[in-house]
């Protein structure tokens, strides 16, 4: 199985992720039209619990990718397959356990979180997904450990297509029964997409095993190693997911204290989590891809004690993170209203929420990248502790600010921004101190920032010009974004953030 460089692996996963998010528009757009902000609110209330499981279980595929990469570096291919077998068994048990928990205690969870009782149906529908997603995640971790992101990338697209076809079909069929049933149908799409993606990954695994002529895998003590590696990674991932769970658990309740009705608080929460957070996740797709590509590569260099190579990989990853996050922040900040109008067809409620939540993007991306780097060099506890501090800041902001009518939902936005600022800076300081790497502020941060600022100035003028000529907000937005991407790529070359020669070399197979 051929390896991929950091840049190429990030591109492969990133492209698949962006394509998946684009396809996701064909899920969110009709869903929004079908059930509106209120229905999306029911859907989103249950979703953070599902994502919490994904975070809890995420340590295992990351651990698999790390351990498999290290075993491959030592030439222990049989050991790599044994690691996967143990991880698959562990993930399957976890998936069954969490699905059972959601099904058995769904009513009590609704009561505990003070959610609208109509959110029960979406919670039950999404309870089946953890079983399938857990198995799928183990396969993805295995292939990422071989530094081949192709199977993961293709499975992401297949998963999204299955989610759209089944989820929207069920949402439409169940709509006459009520928007709460329609939201449940949409939630079941996560299970359907996972089934299709898992079938594809299984076929790729069978082919891979044949290529390595693996007949009988030797039994080793891989389970202990997986658990020991996965627990701190999972805790760290949970801390980040807990921020979303905090919103789901506390924000609707605190909005009631601010004087909003159940319906109004559900609508506001739907705008935060079902619109703003979804669009914020689009640029995060690339940073998640970068994180996934980063762990096995830096782990291999670190085990082999190639300090120059892993230092270079770390520098490029932080630079690439900023190249992704800075223009994304400015684009969503200045064009929140037209982008929402374009994607959700005139339903612009939540534009101001999106505008301010966009400020968190650079810090959220930096948190993801620095956490992955620290995990790659076996510094598992540090990012966990830093994320824990961020969660405390988030909780404090939500509890204090959301009940105040002048802040309301924006208190949650402020909490997210503060939490990620603190977490990212703490991670960065630890990274510099631990590895004694000198960060070139101008190259890593200022150059991408300057290119992004120049780009957004051009985009503003292009948008206004096209809008004045066509009187079409949607067309002006599309043209401005398209030309803005071209301008930004040219500025990346002009500022020599990444040279053409460098990119050409990195896209070659190692």
XYZ file of C-alpha atoms in Angstrom:
510
model
C 0.000 0.000 0.000
C 1.588 3.268 -1.122
C 2.057 6.112 1.360
C 1.018 9.711 0.824
C 2.817 12.880 1.873
C 1.303 15.230 4.434
C 0.163 17.732 1.794
C -1.223 15.083 -0.531
C -2.944 13.160 2.269
C -4.502 16.399 3.509
C -5.623 17.279 -0.012
C -7.218 13.848 -0.555
C -9.113 13.897 2.739
C -9.811 17.614 2.472
C -11.245 17.345 -1.030
C -13.457 14.448 0.047
C -14.507 16.379 3.134
C -15.393 19.510 1.172
C -17.282 17.385 -1.368
C -19.125 15.721 1.521
C -20.005 19.116 2.985
C -21.167 20.300 -0.429
C -23.324 17.196 -0.712
C -24.472 17.945 2.824
C -26.078 21.115 1.496
C -28.431 18.782 -0.381
C -29.295 17.363 3.034
C -29.551 20.590 5.033
C -31.235 22.702 2.382
C -34.299 20.492 1.768
C -34.428 19.612 5.476
C -34.535 23.312 6.357
C -37.287 23.900 3.800
C -39.248 20.882 5.023
C -39.178 21.434 8.791
C -37.770 24.972 9.330
C -35.719 26.225 12.278
C -37.989 24.527 14.816
C -37.682 21.079 13.231
C -33.928 21.487 12.766
C -33.801 22.377 16.452
C -35.356 18.977 17.330
C -32.854 17.261 15.036
C -29.893 19.167 16.490
C -30.820 18.599 20.143
C -30.152 14.872 19.836
C -27.188 15.217 17.479
C -24.599 16.347 20.089
C -25.204 13.134 22.079
C -24.397 11.114 18.965
C -21.350 13.299 18.328
C -20.333 12.818 21.956
C -20.139 9.075 21.297
C -18.104 9.755 18.159
C -15.719 11.799 20.328
C -15.555 9.108 23.028
C -14.794 6.449 20.430
C -12.537 8.654 18.266
C -9.473 7.844 20.329
C -9.476 4.258 19.092
C -9.192 4.923 15.311
C -6.604 7.647 15.990
C -4.716 5.222 18.236
C -4.982 2.557 15.512
C -3.603 4.951 12.913
C -0.716 5.886 15.242
C 0.164 2.321 16.317
C -0.199 0.856 12.816
C 2.088 3.573 11.449
C 4.696 2.810 14.119
C 4.489 -0.955 13.498
C 4.822 -0.419 9.759
C 7.936 1.687 10.425
C 9.348 -1.343 12.276
C 8.299 -3.713 9.463
C 5.700 -5.510 11.620
C 2.833 -5.837 9.112
C 1.232 -8.779 10.939
C 1.174 -6.646 14.068
C -0.646 -3.895 12.158
C -3.452 -6.286 11.192
C -3.668 -7.598 14.752
C -4.073 -4.024 16.025
C -6.971 -3.537 13.621
C -8.709 -6.760 14.707
C -8.547 -5.795 18.369
C -9.720 -2.243 17.617
C -12.647 -3.512 15.534
C -13.829 -5.727 18.374
C -13.481 -2.911 20.915
C -15.308 -0.382 18.717
C -18.157 -2.804 18.033
C -18.700 -3.407 21.753
C -18.666 0.345 22.427
C -21.136 1.000 19.617
C -23.623 -1.582 20.877
C -23.300 -0.265 24.430
C -23.963 3.366 23.471
C -26.878 2.498 21.184
C -28.446 0.459 23.976
C -27.950 3.355 26.405
C -29.656 5.867 24.092
C -32.608 3.572 23.432
C -33.149 2.593 27.070
C -32.771 6.047 28.598
C -34.100 8.315 25.823
C -37.026 9.619 27.902
C -34.838 10.275 30.920
C -32.290 12.113 28.762
C -35.020 14.363 27.372
C -36.164 15.152 30.919
C -32.608 15.652 32.218
C -31.614 18.098 29.485
C -34.981 19.902 29.652
C -35.471 19.455 25.914
C -38.803 19.754 24.175
C -40.430 16.293 24.316
C -40.809 16.356 20.518
C -37.015 15.850 20.284
C -37.528 12.262 21.568
C -38.186 10.795 18.118
C -34.947 12.149 16.610
C -33.013 10.842 19.625
C -34.433 7.329 19.170
C -33.761 7.421 15.408
C -30.124 8.412 15.804
C -29.561 5.796 18.546
C -28.919 3.093 15.924
C -26.009 4.950 14.291
C -23.220 4.293 16.876
C -23.128 0.539 16.087
C -22.385 1.150 12.398
C -20.212 4.237 12.802
C -17.957 2.486 15.341
C -17.122 -0.309 12.887
C -16.605 2.175 10.042
C -14.224 4.267 12.182
C -12.006 1.261 12.935
C -11.553 0.594 9.203
C -10.692 4.251 8.589
C -8.067 4.252 11.346
C -6.453 1.151 9.816
C -6.038 2.694 6.357
C -4.855 6.027 7.800
C -2.169 4.112 9.699
C -0.853 2.938 6.329
C -0.832 6.637 5.356
C -3.327 5.968 2.591
C -6.261 8.353 2.903
C -8.041 7.188 -0.248
C -10.407 4.629 1.353
C -11.348 7.062 4.124
C -11.975 9.832 1.593
C -14.186 7.696 -0.663
C -16.099 6.304 2.321
C -16.870 9.853 3.501
C -18.514 10.666 0.187
C -20.441 7.362 0.131
C -21.595 7.945 3.715
C -22.895 11.405 2.865
C -24.716 10.237 -0.267
C -26.437 7.464 1.704
C -27.351 9.920 4.444
C -28.931 12.294 1.910
C -30.880 9.680 -0.030
C -32.291 7.841 2.985
C -32.504 10.755 5.446
C -34.328 13.191 3.169
C -36.582 10.475 1.760
C -37.695 9.490 5.266
C -38.050 13.142 6.303
C -40.368 13.747 3.339
C -42.379 10.559 3.873
C -42.866 11.244 7.603
C -43.629 14.972 7.292
C -47.435 14.511 7.247
C -47.175 12.969 10.732
C -45.467 16.109 12.066
C -42.102 17.906 11.923
C -40.833 15.925 14.931
C -41.285 12.660 12.976
C -39.706 14.221 9.906
C -36.690 15.243 12.012
C -36.438 11.629 13.224
C -36.404 10.360 9.640
C -33.552 12.727 8.837
C -31.665 11.551 11.918
C -31.873 7.917 10.775
C -29.944 8.926 7.644
C -26.706 8.790 9.689
C -27.185 5.030 10.154
C -27.968 4.417 6.490
C -24.926 6.373 5.285
C -22.701 4.484 7.716
C -23.908 1.110 6.401
C -23.041 1.983 2.788
C -19.603 3.350 3.755
C -18.777 0.310 5.915
C -19.577 -2.098 3.079
C -17.141 -0.216 0.840
C -14.383 -0.148 3.498
C -14.786 -3.865 4.189
C -14.243 -4.655 0.499
C -11.066 -2.532 0.478
C -9.805 -4.265 3.636
C -10.305 -7.738 2.119
C -8.302 -6.673 -0.942
C -5.551 -5.168 1.235
C -5.261 -8.351 3.288
C -4.913 -10.409 0.127
C -2.177 -8.102 -1.173
C -0.136 -8.632 1.993
C -0.832 -12.392 1.865
C -2.189 -12.372 5.422
C -3.842 -15.718 6.199
C -3.750 -16.063 9.954
C -2.968 -13.089 12.171
C -0.807 -13.722 15.194
C -2.331 -12.807 18.547
C -0.384 -10.132 20.442
C -0.981 -7.770 23.346
C -2.324 -5.087 21.014
C -5.527 -4.551 23.007
C -3.648 -3.178 26.001
C -1.592 -0.870 23.765
C -4.704 0.380 21.946
C -6.549 1.156 25.175
C -3.533 2.830 26.746
C -3.082 5.036 23.674
C -6.777 5.618 22.962
C -8.007 6.702 26.403
C -6.180 10.058 26.590
C -6.951 10.772 22.934
C -10.631 10.038 23.531
C -10.705 12.201 26.635
C -9.186 15.044 24.650
C -11.701 14.581 21.834
C -14.528 14.411 24.383
C -13.485 17.715 25.871
C -13.964 19.362 22.493
C -17.267 17.583 21.862
C -18.419 18.450 25.350
C -18.460 22.102 24.232
C -21.225 21.204 21.775
C -22.942 19.074 24.393
C -22.772 22.039 26.780
C -24.696 24.093 24.235
C -27.274 21.346 23.788
C -27.697 20.733 27.525
C -27.520 24.256 28.925
C -28.302 26.828 26.234
C -32.013 25.951 25.618
C -32.585 25.926 29.403
C -30.797 29.247 29.936
C -32.703 30.826 27.053
C -35.895 30.001 28.956
C -34.448 31.913 31.927
C -33.798 34.846 29.580
C -37.542 35.036 28.904
C -37.879 33.047 25.671
C -40.604 30.432 25.129
C -39.802 26.759 24.419
C -40.460 27.325 20.733
C -38.323 30.498 20.590
C -35.415 28.848 22.424
C -35.616 25.830 20.090
C -35.526 28.127 17.042
C -32.528 30.083 18.375
C -30.708 26.856 19.212
C -31.511 25.544 15.738
C -29.988 28.692 14.205
C -26.832 28.261 16.291
C -26.284 24.524 15.845
C -28.210 23.809 12.649
C -27.043 26.774 10.574
C -24.053 28.681 12.008
C -22.204 25.660 13.398
C -22.800 23.685 10.188
C -21.213 26.402 8.038
C -18.351 26.800 10.502
C -17.706 23.072 10.024
C -17.018 23.483 6.298
C -13.499 24.959 6.716
C -12.995 22.632 9.692
C -13.289 19.732 7.248
C -9.865 20.612 5.847
C -8.291 20.994 9.272
C -9.766 17.643 10.373
C -8.245 16.115 7.238
C -4.910 17.705 8.095
C -5.110 16.337 11.651
C -5.894 12.827 10.396
C -2.948 12.936 7.969
C -0.642 14.433 10.586
C -0.807 11.783 13.327
C 0.657 8.757 11.465
C 3.292 10.838 9.641
C 4.687 12.657 12.685
C 4.408 9.460 14.783
C 6.608 7.653 12.262
C 9.202 10.445 12.189
C 9.132 10.713 15.989
C 9.657 6.961 16.508
C 12.524 6.976 14.006
C 13.954 10.118 15.711
C 13.995 12.164 12.520
C 13.833 15.521 14.291
C 14.340 17.705 11.214
C 11.552 15.929 9.342
C 8.966 16.055 12.122
C 9.853 19.679 12.909
C 9.348 20.503 9.230
C 6.033 18.615 9.175
C 4.832 20.526 12.249
C 5.769 23.878 10.717
C 3.974 23.051 7.449
C 0.883 21.811 9.284
C 0.512 25.026 11.309
C 1.077 27.131 8.202
C -1.463 25.101 6.235
C -3.933 25.397 9.121
C -3.664 29.193 8.980
C -3.957 29.209 5.185
C -7.260 27.380 5.653
C -8.662 29.205 8.674
C -7.888 32.903 8.049
C -9.772 33.342 4.745
C -12.600 31.144 6.050
C -13.019 33.383 9.089
C -13.061 36.602 7.039
C -15.350 35.150 4.364
C -17.999 33.958 6.836
C -17.660 37.112 8.957
C -18.238 39.603 6.135
C -20.631 37.496 4.047
C -22.687 35.707 6.700
C -26.002 37.124 5.449
C -25.612 36.421 1.685
C -24.091 32.968 2.342
C -27.008 31.960 4.583
C -29.458 33.344 2.028
C -27.748 31.386 -0.754
C -27.593 28.052 1.059
C -30.893 28.152 2.946
C -32.838 29.978 0.220
C -33.737 33.213 1.935
C -33.963 31.828 5.478
C -31.371 34.195 6.919
C -32.288 33.822 10.587
C -29.019 33.329 12.469
C -26.829 35.434 10.147
C -25.514 37.505 13.055
C -24.828 34.327 15.053
C -22.764 32.993 12.134
C -20.936 36.321 11.782
C -19.629 36.277 15.349
C -19.111 32.514 15.614
C -16.770 32.794 12.595
C -14.265 34.559 14.882
C -13.613 31.210 16.576
C -12.443 29.483 13.355
C -8.676 30.300 13.484
C -8.483 29.289 17.146
C -10.585 26.156 16.697
C -8.439 25.003 13.767
C -5.236 25.741 15.691
C -6.612 23.760 18.645
C -7.256 20.754 16.395
C -3.834 20.842 14.779
C -1.792 21.391 17.940
C -3.766 18.660 19.738
C -2.949 16.202 16.937
C 0.727 17.169 17.015
C 0.966 16.683 20.781
C -0.772 13.309 20.518
C 1.649 12.275 17.758
C 4.631 12.768 20.065
C 2.950 10.910 22.955
C 1.982 14.049 24.909
C -1.565 12.848 25.500
C -2.453 14.421 28.847
C -1.453 18.001 28.031
C -4.080 18.765 25.336
C -6.690 17.034 27.525
C -5.925 19.386 30.398
C -5.914 22.439 28.125
C -9.256 21.471 26.556
C -10.654 20.921 30.050
C -9.735 24.509 30.934
C -11.441 25.658 27.721
C -14.603 23.733 28.660
C -14.724 25.401 32.081
C -14.468 28.815 30.409
C -17.248 27.795 28.001
C -19.558 26.654 30.801
C -18.938 29.826 32.806
C -19.736 32.034 29.814
C -22.938 30.132 28.982
C -24.195 30.076 32.570
C -23.456 33.774 33.170
C -24.262 35.363 29.795
C -27.061 33.346 28.122
C -29.717 34.074 30.824
C -29.131 37.809 30.313
C -31.592 38.986 27.642
C -29.080 41.368 26.032
C -26.679 38.442 25.362
C -29.037 35.402 25.087
C -27.744 33.012 22.360
C -24.660 35.190 21.788
C -23.447 34.238 25.263
C -22.839 30.723 23.894
C -20.966 32.204 20.914
C -18.737 34.278 23.213
C -18.086 31.173 25.319
C -16.930 29.190 22.280
C -14.593 31.965 21.121
C -12.982 32.373 24.550
C -12.655 28.614 25.062
C -10.806 28.023 21.798
C -8.576 31.078 22.186
C -7.359 29.830 25.564
C -7.003 26.184 24.481
C -5.110 26.929 21.272
C -2.668 29.314 22.939
C -1.958 26.869 25.779
C -1.326 24.066 23.263
C 0.966 26.264 21.201
C 3.016 27.319 24.241
C 3.448 23.699 25.348
C 4.445 22.651 21.833
C 7.132 25.332 21.593
C 8.490 24.518 25.040
C 8.411 20.719 24.634
C 9.967 20.388 21.176
C 12.011 23.598 21.366
C 10.797 24.591 17.928
C 11.228 28.219 16.875
C 8.004 29.521 15.359
C 8.499 32.011 12.541
C 5.524 34.297 13.280
C 5.854 36.163 10.004
C 5.908 33.029 7.836
C 3.356 30.986 9.760
C 0.826 33.635 10.792
C 1.349 37.088 9.263
C 1.720 36.032 5.621
C -1.557 34.025 5.556
C -3.268 36.881 7.437
C -2.108 39.518 4.945
C -3.114 37.387 1.949
C -6.550 36.825 3.525
C -7.115 40.537 4.204
C -6.176 41.532 0.646
C -8.425 38.775 -0.695
C -11.475 39.886 1.323
C -11.059 43.502 0.172
C -11.178 42.354 -3.461
C -14.137 40.083 -2.720
C -16.108 42.939 -1.128
C -15.663 45.131 -4.229
C -16.498 42.240 -6.588
C -19.646 41.398 -4.625
C -20.897 45.006 -4.652
C -20.141 45.421 -8.360
C -21.926 42.193 -9.408
C -24.871 42.940 -7.118
C -25.295 46.465 -8.554
C -25.241 45.056 -12.089
C -27.462 41.998 -11.573
C -29.460 42.926 -8.430
C -29.038 39.270 -7.428
C -27.561 38.565 -4.003
C -27.090 34.870 -4.781
C -25.255 35.437 -8.073
C -23.091 38.170 -6.546
C -22.187 35.836 -3.667
C -21.266 32.919 -5.958
C -19.156 35.074 -8.300
C -17.401 36.839 -5.409
C -16.524 33.554 -3.654
C -15.298 31.907 -6.857
C -13.057 34.850 -7.835
C -11.980 35.217 -4.196
C -10.648 31.640 -4.146
C -8.615 32.293 -7.311
C -7.252 35.576 -5.930
C -6.304 33.908 -2.649
C -4.464 31.041 -4.357
C -2.506 33.583 -6.429
C -1.666 35.548 -3.276
C -0.408 32.352 -1.604
C 2.070 32.008 -4.467
C 2.917 35.750 -4.609
C 3.604 35.882 -0.859
C 5.562 32.604 -1.199
C 3.548 31.012 1.600
C 3.832 27.745 -0.333
C 5.882 27.705 -3.511
C 4.778 25.820 -6.614
C 7.961 23.716 -6.439
C 7.226 22.755 -2.834
C 3.656 21.688 -3.636
C 4.794 19.713 -6.673
C 7.340 17.804 -4.576
C 4.824 17.103 -1.812
C 2.241 15.729 -4.203
C 4.654 13.055 -5.362
C 4.302 9.691 -3.675
C 6.998 8.992 -1.120
